Short mmCIF file of C-alpha atoms in Angstrom, two decimals:
data_model
loop_
_atom_site.label_atom_id
_atom_site.label_comp_id
_atom_site.label_asym_id
_atom_site.label_seq_id
_atom_site.Cartn_x
_atom_site.Cartn_y
_atom_site.Cartn_z
CA UNK A 5 0.00 0.00 0.00
CA UNK A 6 2.72 2.47 0.97
CA UNK A 7 4.62 1.78 -2.26
CA UNK A 8 1.50 2.57 -4.30
CA UNK A 9 1.04 5.85 -2.38
CA UNK A 10 4.64 6.87 -2.93
CA UNK A 11 4.43 6.08 -6.65
CA UNK A 12 1.19 8.04 -6.95
CA UNK A 13 2.64 11.05 -5.12
CA UNK A 14 5.79 10.96 -7.24
CA UNK A 15 3.74 10.74 -10.44
CA UNK A 16 1.57 13.72 -9.48
CA UNK A 17 4.59 15.86 -8.56
CA UNK A 18 6.36 14.96 -11.80
CA UNK A 19 3.26 15.81 -13.81
CA UNK A 20 2.98 19.22 -12.12
CA UNK A 21 6.72 19.84 -12.55
CA UNK A 22 6.70 19.01 -16.29
CA UNK A 23 3.50 21.00 -16.86
CA UNK A 24 5.04 24.06 -15.23
CA UNK A 25 8.32 23.56 -17.10
CA UNK A 26 6.56 23.60 -20.48
CA UNK A 27 5.09 27.01 -19.68
CA UNK A 28 8.47 28.61 -19.01
CA UNK A 29 10.25 30.99 -21.35
CA UNK A 30 13.45 29.72 -22.96
CA UNK A 31 15.32 32.45 -21.06
CA UNK A 32 14.75 30.72 -17.72
CA UNK A 33 14.29 27.06 -18.60
CA UNK A 34 17.97 26.28 -18.00
CA UNK A 35 17.50 27.18 -14.32
CA UNK A 36 14.34 25.16 -13.74
CA UNK A 37 15.48 21.58 -13.23
CA UNK A 38 18.74 22.41 -11.40
CA UNK A 39 16.80 24.64 -9.00
CA UNK A 40 14.08 22.03 -8.40
CA UNK A 41 16.59 19.22 -7.88
CA UNK A 42 18.65 21.39 -5.52
CA UNK A 43 15.52 22.13 -3.51
CA UNK A 44 14.46 18.50 -3.20
CA UNK A 45 17.98 17.35 -2.30
CA UNK A 46 18.23 20.11 0.31
CA UNK A 47 15.02 18.92 1.93
CA UNK A 48 16.32 15.35 2.07
CA UNK A 49 19.61 16.66 3.47
CA UNK A 50 17.78 18.45 6.28
CA UNK A 51 16.21 15.12 7.23
CA UNK A 52 19.53 13.31 7.01
CA UNK A 53 21.21 15.96 9.19
CA UNK A 54 18.64 15.72 11.96
CA UNK A 55 18.20 11.94 11.90
CA UNK A 56 21.87 10.98 11.49
CA UNK A 57 23.75 13.83 13.18
CA UNK A 58 21.50 15.49 15.76
CA UNK A 59 19.24 12.53 16.46
CA UNK A 60 16.42 14.91 17.39
CA UNK A 61 14.93 18.23 16.36
CA UNK A 62 11.79 19.93 15.21
CA UNK A 63 11.67 18.26 11.78
CA UNK A 64 11.52 14.88 13.52
CA UNK A 65 8.89 16.03 16.01
CA UNK A 66 6.79 17.55 13.20
CA UNK A 67 6.92 14.22 11.39
CA UNK A 68 5.91 12.30 14.50
CA UNK A 69 3.07 14.73 15.22
CA UNK A 70 2.01 14.65 11.58
CA UNK A 71 1.68 10.87 11.76
CA UNK A 72 -0.48 11.19 14.88
CA UNK A 73 -2.74 13.73 13.18
CA UNK A 74 -2.99 11.60 10.05
CA UNK A 75 -4.00 8.57 12.11
CA UNK A 76 -6.75 10.59 13.82
CA UNK A 77 -8.04 11.87 10.47
CA UNK A 78 -8.30 8.28 9.27
CA UNK A 79 -9.89 6.89 12.43
CA UNK A 80 -11.98 9.85 13.59
CA UNK A 81 -12.79 12.25 10.71
CA UNK A 82 -15.32 14.30 12.71
CA UNK A 83 -12.96 14.60 15.65
CA UNK A 84 -10.18 15.72 13.35
CA UNK A 85 -12.36 18.61 12.14
CA UNK A 86 -12.59 19.82 15.71
CA UNK A 87 -8.81 19.48 15.98
CA UNK A 88 -8.33 21.78 12.99
CA UNK A 89 -10.86 24.41 14.04
CA UNK A 90 -10.69 24.35 17.84
CA UNK A 91 -7.15 24.90 19.08
CA UNK A 92 -8.06 24.23 22.72
CA UNK A 93 -9.24 20.74 21.79
CA UNK A 94 -6.03 19.82 19.96
CA UNK A 95 -4.19 18.03 22.82
CA UNK A 96 -7.36 16.11 23.72
CA UNK A 97 -8.21 14.88 20.23
CA UNK A 98 -4.65 14.08 19.18
CA UNK A 99 -2.76 12.69 22.15
CA UNK A 100 0.99 12.83 22.65
CA UNK A 101 1.71 15.89 20.49
CA UNK A 102 5.21 17.30 20.84
CA UNK A 103 4.35 20.75 19.48
CA UNK A 104 1.58 22.62 21.26
CA UNK A 105 2.73 26.24 20.87
CA UNK A 106 0.46 28.10 18.42
CA UNK A 107 2.89 28.50 15.49
CA UNK A 108 4.27 24.98 15.83
CA UNK A 109 0.78 23.52 16.20
CA UNK A 110 -0.28 25.32 13.03
CA UNK A 111 2.54 23.63 11.15
CA UNK A 112 1.63 20.29 12.72
CA UNK A 113 -1.81 20.66 11.14
CA UNK A 114 -0.15 21.15 7.76
CA UNK A 115 2.16 18.23 8.46
CA UNK A 116 -0.85 16.04 9.31
CA UNK A 117 -2.47 16.68 5.93
CA UNK A 118 0.78 15.97 4.09
CA UNK A 119 1.27 12.80 6.15
CA UNK A 120 -2.23 11.72 5.13
CA UNK A 121 -1.44 11.87 1.40
CA UNK A 122 2.07 10.44 1.71
CA UNK A 123 1.49 7.42 3.92
CA UNK A 124 3.31 9.27 6.73
CA UNK A 125 6.60 8.59 4.96
CA UNK A 126 9.05 11.24 6.18
CA UNK A 127 11.03 11.46 2.96
CA UNK A 128 7.97 11.85 0.76
CA UNK A 129 6.61 14.48 3.15
CA UNK A 130 9.92 16.31 2.82
CA UNK A 131 9.77 16.13 -0.98
CA UNK A 132 6.19 17.45 -1.08
CA UNK A 133 6.94 20.43 1.15
CA UNK A 134 10.21 21.15 -0.68
CA UNK A 135 8.31 21.08 -3.97
CA UNK A 136 5.80 23.67 -2.77
CA UNK A 137 8.67 25.73 -1.40
CA UNK A 138 10.28 25.59 -4.84
CA UNK A 139 7.07 26.92 -6.41
CA UNK A 140 7.35 30.02 -4.20
CA UNK A 141 11.02 30.47 -5.12
CA UNK A 142 10.32 30.05 -8.80
CA UNK A 143 7.43 32.51 -8.66
CA UNK A 144 9.51 35.35 -7.19
CA UNK A 145 12.41 34.48 -9.53
CA UNK A 146 10.28 34.81 -12.67
CA UNK A 147 8.55 37.93 -11.38
CA UNK A 148 11.84 39.62 -10.56
CA UNK A 149 13.50 39.02 -13.91
CA UNK A 150 10.38 40.26 -15.73
CA UNK A 151 10.52 43.62 -13.95
CA UNK A 152 14.27 44.20 -13.60
CA UNK A 153 16.29 44.05 -16.84
CA UNK A 154 19.49 42.08 -16.61
CA UNK A 155 18.61 40.58 -13.23
CA UNK A 156 18.55 36.93 -14.28
CA UNK A 157 21.81 35.99 -12.54
CA UNK A 158 21.10 38.05 -9.42
CA UNK A 159 17.61 36.57 -9.14
CA UNK A 160 18.85 33.03 -9.63
CA UNK A 161 21.55 33.44 -6.99
CA UNK A 162 19.20 35.06 -4.46
CA UNK A 163 16.06 32.99 -4.89
CA UNK A 164 17.16 29.64 -6.34
CA UNK A 165 20.73 28.74 -5.45
CA UNK A 166 22.06 30.63 -2.42
CA UNK A 167 23.13 27.68 -0.21
CA UNK A 168 21.74 28.58 3.22
CA UNK A 169 18.51 29.95 1.76
CA UNK A 170 17.89 26.77 -0.24
CA UNK A 171 18.86 24.50 2.67
CA UNK A 172 16.87 26.20 5.43
CA UNK A 173 13.74 26.63 3.30
CA UNK A 174 13.49 22.97 2.33
CA UNK A 175 12.09 19.87 3.96
CA UNK A 176 9.75 19.37 6.88
CA UNK A 177 10.32 22.66 8.72
CA UNK A 178 8.23 25.82 9.18
CA UNK A 179 10.58 27.99 7.13
CA UNK A 180 9.87 25.97 3.96
CA UNK A 181 6.22 26.99 3.84
CA UNK A 182 6.79 30.36 5.53
CA UNK A 183 9.33 31.54 2.96
CA UNK A 184 7.21 30.26 0.06
CA UNK A 185 4.34 32.42 1.35
CA UNK A 186 6.66 35.41 1.75
CA UNK A 187 8.05 34.98 -1.77
CA UNK A 188 4.56 34.87 -3.22
CA UNK A 189 3.57 38.06 -1.41
CA UNK A 190 6.75 39.74 -2.67
CA UNK A 191 5.93 38.69 -6.23
CA UNK A 192 2.42 40.12 -5.99
CA UNK A 193 3.86 43.35 -4.55
CA UNK A 194 6.17 43.65 -7.58
CA UNK A 195 3.24 43.03 -9.91
CA UNK A 196 1.14 45.77 -8.32
CA UNK A 197 4.07 48.19 -8.15
CA UNK A 198 4.67 47.79 -11.87
CA UNK A 199 1.00 48.41 -12.76
CA UNK A 200 0.48 44.83 -13.90
CA UNK A 201 -2.75 42.91 -13.47
CA UNK A 202 -2.98 40.48 -10.57
CA UNK A 203 -5.02 37.46 -11.61
CA UNK A 204 -7.83 35.94 -9.56
CA UNK A 205 -5.76 32.90 -8.59
CA UNK A 206 -2.96 35.20 -7.43
CA UNK A 207 -5.38 37.12 -5.18
CA UNK A 208 -6.60 33.82 -3.71
CA UNK A 209 -3.06 32.63 -3.04
CA UNK A 210 -2.19 36.08 -1.64
CA UNK A 211 -4.89 35.74 1.03
CA UNK A 212 -3.75 32.18 1.73
CA UNK A 213 -0.11 33.31 1.95
CA UNK A 214 -0.93 36.07 4.44
CA UNK A 215 -2.84 33.59 6.59
CA UNK A 216 -0.11 30.93 6.46
CA UNK A 217 2.77 33.38 6.77
CA UNK A 218 1.24 35.18 9.74
CA UNK A 219 0.54 31.91 11.58
CA UNK A 220 4.01 30.51 10.92
CA UNK A 221 6.30 33.56 10.85
CA UNK A 222 4.35 36.59 12.05
CA UNK A 223 7.54 38.56 12.71
CA UNK A 224 8.55 38.29 9.05
CA UNK A 225 5.18 39.57 7.89
CA UNK A 226 5.03 42.11 10.72
CA UNK A 227 7.87 43.95 8.98
CA UNK A 228 7.26 42.90 5.38
CA UNK A 229 3.64 44.05 5.14
CA UNK A 230 4.36 47.64 6.32
CA UNK A 231 7.32 47.86 3.94
CA UNK A 232 5.35 46.48 0.98
CA UNK A 233 2.21 48.55 1.65
CA UNK A 234 4.20 51.74 2.14
CA UNK A 235 6.24 51.21 -1.03
CA UNK A 236 3.19 50.35 -3.15
CA UNK A 237 1.31 53.42 -1.91
CA UNK A 238 4.22 55.78 -2.57
CA UNK A 239 4.78 54.34 -6.05
CA UNK A 240 1.09 54.78 -6.92
CA UNK A 241 0.98 58.32 -5.47
CA UNK A 242 4.08 59.30 -7.45
CA UNK A 243 2.27 58.43 -10.65
CA UNK A 244 -0.52 60.87 -9.81
CA UNK A 245 1.51 63.59 -8.09
CA UNK A 246 4.83 64.17 -9.80
CA UNK A 247 5.97 66.56 -7.06
CA UNK A 248 6.36 63.56 -4.74
CA UNK A 249 9.24 62.30 -6.88
CA UNK A 250 11.56 64.82 -5.21
CA UNK A 251 10.60 63.79 -1.68
CA UNK A 252 9.61 60.15 -2.11
CA UNK A 253 12.23 58.81 0.30
CA UNK A 254 11.23 61.21 3.09
CA UNK A 255 7.52 60.55 2.50
CA UNK A 256 8.22 56.81 2.46
CA UNK A 257 9.89 56.98 5.87
CA UNK A 258 7.03 58.95 7.41
CA UNK A 259 4.30 56.75 5.97
CA UNK A 260 6.19 53.59 6.91
CA UNK A 261 6.14 54.52 10.60
CA UNK A 262 2.36 54.98 10.48
CA UNK A 263 1.70 51.73 8.60
CA UNK A 264 4.17 49.82 10.80
CA UNK A 265 2.39 50.93 13.98
CA UNK A 266 -0.97 49.91 12.53
CA UNK A 267 0.18 46.45 11.37
CA UNK A 268 2.15 45.63 14.52
CA UNK A 269 -0.87 46.38 16.68
CA UNK A 270 -2.43 43.18 15.31
CA UNK A 271 -0.19 40.75 17.25
CA UNK A 272 0.24 40.96 21.07
CA UNK A 273 3.99 40.35 20.83
CA UNK A 274 4.32 43.56 18.81
CA UNK A 275 2.55 45.78 21.34
CA UNK A 276 5.07 48.45 22.51
CA UNK A 277 4.74 47.43 26.17
CA UNK A 278 5.32 43.78 25.31
CA UNK A 279 7.74 43.92 22.37
CA UNK A 280 11.00 44.52 24.27
CA UNK A 281 10.05 41.95 26.91
CA UNK A 282 9.49 39.32 24.22
CA UNK A 283 12.95 39.97 22.78
CA UNK A 284 14.60 39.57 26.18
CA UNK A 285 12.55 36.50 27.05
CA UNK A 286 13.48 34.78 23.79
CA UNK A 287 17.12 35.78 24.20
CA UNK A 288 17.31 34.30 27.69
CA UNK A 289 15.60 31.07 26.63
CA UNK A 290 18.09 30.58 23.80
CA UNK A 291 21.08 31.43 25.99
CA UNK A 292 20.16 28.77 28.57
CA UNK A 293 20.16 26.13 25.80
CA UNK A 294 23.16 27.38 23.79
CA UNK A 295 26.85 26.58 24.08
CA UNK A 296 28.59 29.92 24.85
CA UNK A 297 30.92 29.51 21.86
CA UNK A 298 27.88 29.30 19.57
CA UNK A 299 26.14 32.46 20.78
CA UNK A 300 26.13 36.24 20.46
CA UNK A 301 26.97 37.89 23.80
CA UNK A 302 25.50 41.33 24.32
CA UNK A 303 26.46 43.90 26.92
CA UNK A 304 23.88 44.44 29.66
CA UNK A 305 20.97 43.54 27.40
CA UNK A 306 17.64 44.25 29.08
CA UNK A 307 14.08 45.24 28.21
CA UNK A 308 14.78 48.97 27.94
CA UNK A 309 14.87 51.02 24.77
CA UNK A 310 18.32 52.42 25.57
CA UNK A 311 19.77 48.92 25.98
CA UNK A 312 18.26 47.80 22.67
CA UNK A 313 19.62 50.84 20.84
CA UNK A 314 23.12 50.41 22.30
CA UNK A 315 23.22 46.74 21.33
CA UNK A 316 21.63 47.21 17.90
CA UNK A 317 24.91 47.82 15.97
CA UNK A 318 26.33 44.55 17.27
CA UNK A 319 23.04 42.79 16.51
CA UNK A 320 22.98 44.19 12.97
CA UNK A 321 26.50 42.97 12.21
CA UNK A 322 25.76 39.58 13.76
CA UNK A 323 22.46 39.28 11.91
CA UNK A 324 24.20 39.79 8.58
CA UNK A 325 27.69 38.33 8.91
CA UNK A 326 28.03 36.00 11.89
CA UNK A 327 29.17 33.40 12.57
CA UNK A 328 32.50 34.41 11.08
CA UNK A 329 34.42 31.56 9.52
CA UNK A 330 36.88 31.41 12.42
CA UNK A 331 33.96 30.94 14.85
CA UNK A 332 33.02 27.59 13.37
CA UNK A 333 33.22 24.42 15.43
CA UNK A 334 31.48 21.89 13.15
CA UNK A 335 30.74 21.45 9.47
CA UNK A 336 27.49 23.46 9.53
CA UNK A 337 28.99 26.44 11.35
CA UNK A 338 32.12 26.42 9.17
CA UNK A 339 29.95 26.38 6.04
CA UNK A 340 27.86 29.24 7.44
CA UNK A 341 31.03 31.17 8.23
CA UNK A 342 32.41 30.79 4.71
CA UNK A 343 29.09 31.83 3.19
CA UNK A 344 28.90 34.85 5.50
CA UNK A 345 32.41 35.88 4.48
CA UNK A 346 31.49 35.70 0.78
CA UNK A 347 28.35 37.70 1.56
CA UNK A 348 30.49 40.32 3.30
CA UNK A 349 32.75 40.61 0.25
CA UNK A 350 29.73 41.02 -2.02
CA UNK A 351 28.33 43.71 0.27
CA UNK A 352 31.63 45.61 0.22
CA UNK A 353 31.76 45.34 -3.57
CA UNK A 354 28.28 46.85 -3.76
CA UNK A 355 29.15 49.95 -1.71
CA UNK A 356 30.27 52.06 -4.70
CA UNK A 357 26.75 51.72 -6.12
CA UNK A 358 25.39 53.70 -3.15
CA UNK A 359 26.61 56.91 -4.80
CA UNK A 360 23.80 56.74 -7.32
CA UNK A 361 21.15 55.46 -4.93
CA UNK A 362 19.01 58.62 -4.75
CA UNK A 363 19.07 59.02 -8.53
CA UNK A 364 18.18 55.41 -9.19
CA UNK A 365 14.81 54.51 -10.67
CA UNK A 366 14.66 51.65 -8.17
CA UNK A 367 15.55 53.68 -5.07
CA UNK A 368 12.25 52.93 -3.32
CA UNK A 369 12.76 49.21 -3.85
CA UNK A 370 16.28 49.53 -2.45
CA UNK A 371 14.94 51.48 0.50
CA UNK A 372 12.25 48.86 1.08
CA UNK A 373 14.68 45.94 1.01
CA UNK A 374 17.23 47.82 3.12
CA UNK A 375 14.68 48.80 5.77
CA UNK A 376 13.14 45.34 5.91
CA UNK A 377 16.53 43.65 6.20
CA UNK A 378 17.88 46.21 8.69
CA UNK A 379 14.95 45.79 11.10
CA UNK A 380 14.74 42.02 10.86
CA UNK A 381 18.50 41.54 11.18
CA UNK A 382 18.53 43.51 14.43
CA UNK A 383 15.40 42.04 15.99
CA UNK A 384 16.27 38.46 15.05
CA UNK A 385 19.85 38.73 16.28
CA UNK A 386 18.74 40.27 19.58
CA UNK A 387 16.07 37.66 20.26
CA UNK A 388 17.90 34.68 18.70
CA UNK A 389 21.55 34.76 19.84
CA UNK A 390 22.18 31.14 18.80
CA UNK A 391 24.22 31.19 15.56
CA UNK A 392 22.64 28.05 14.16
CA UNK A 393 19.07 29.15 14.75
CA UNK A 394 19.85 32.67 13.55
CA UNK A 395 21.24 31.30 10.27
CA UNK A 396 17.92 29.55 9.78
CA UNK A 397 15.62 32.40 10.79
CA UNK A 398 17.37 35.10 8.77
CA UNK A 399 16.38 33.52 5.46
CA UNK A 400 13.27 35.66 5.92
CA UNK A 401 15.23 38.70 4.70
CA UNK A 402 18.45 37.27 3.26
CA UNK A 403 17.18 36.45 -0.29
CA UNK A 404 16.05 40.04 -0.88
CA UNK A 405 19.29 41.45 0.49
CA UNK A 406 21.38 39.08 -1.65
CA UNK A 407 19.44 40.23 -4.70
CA UNK A 408 20.03 43.87 -3.78
CA UNK A 409 23.80 43.54 -3.45
CA UNK A 410 24.28 41.28 -6.49
CA UNK A 411 22.00 43.15 -8.92
CA UNK A 412 24.06 45.80 -10.73
CA UNK A 413 26.97 45.21 -8.36
CA UNK A 414 29.79 47.22 -10.02
CA UNK A 415 32.40 44.49 -9.66
CA UNK A 416 30.08 41.76 -10.90
CA UNK A 417 29.00 43.93 -13.84
CA UNK A 418 32.65 44.56 -14.80
CA UNK A 419 33.46 40.87 -14.45
CA UNK A 420 30.48 39.94 -16.61
CA UNK A 421 31.45 42.48 -19.28
CA UNK A 422 35.04 41.26 -19.30
CA UNK A 423 33.87 37.68 -19.62
CA UNK A 424 31.59 38.62 -22.50
CA UNK A 425 34.44 40.46 -24.25
CA UNK A 426 36.72 37.45 -23.94
CA UNK A 427 34.01 35.16 -25.25
CA UNK A 428 33.44 37.44 -28.25
CA UNK A 429 37.10 37.79 -29.16
#
């Protein structure tokens, strides 16, 4: 029975993959299969890492809980409906769950449905989730290259092949679905900003993505939505009122503060009185479970605004570039350190492009990506001092920042031109 289920699942995924491939432009087809294969292999590698190296972890507990939920759906369909719609009844209806916190429980519900259609086979569940994650990556990739001339390489690097982004957004983990939802929202934002029509199915998936993203990674969307809404509004207003073109950056900053305060009032953890306490609470919880050599150590960090501001520069650097390669102590941390060093070099290479920032046609996009990345890098590094966990969480902003520093990077442009000249000679 299980073999038949696995063959059926594989056949359906292959049919979807080939159908989508046939619809792609020749310009991007060469990226399609390598990107999909990389995504699926990354998901399997996440499973191998946790089963063979760590021996425990959330991907394993999500699988175990997914099996429990799937069994209940099969044996008690009516009871399972109550499980999905009544959160308080969840531990009663499905006994022995490992993940009862709201965001984790939400993902368990997703895991249960995937377990149901995959025979609760971990590796097939990983492939299914990785496949849907790939769809999100491919969507933002194709949207980006359609709106930004000459961005094919930058988009491919940022959204399809950057190692840590691919790895930590694949397999049976929350980030796989969370980042797919975020990518889809970013693609719709680009469509609206460029005065293109958003289709009915895109609006439906947009609503679904907001719902899923908010339940899985509310802190990503808590920053992304204000940035996207502010940018879209300013871009639309500039088309009607040309005078705004001279002050668009200043107007953007003012409007962003207003929209940010409105959006962040939706979740209790974003309330001003609670926000700083949540950061400190998360920081302390991670520090009690983290080896000191694998953590960011702040100076007198406490739930006061002055302490947060004083520690923000260190958090920003750590959020972008740590662990450094000399801070590694195992294969994963060494790999993260090498990648961070390469990222640092790319960022330094991109600095000369800042001279033309305010004259650039895409300055609002750059401001949006920079603000989003700046805020998330600080908040995530302050609340998540563990290097390993931080490397995983920061994929919520890293793809957009990678795109920003690779696209029209002066050194990369010169290298590309020199390569083209050599090829033509």
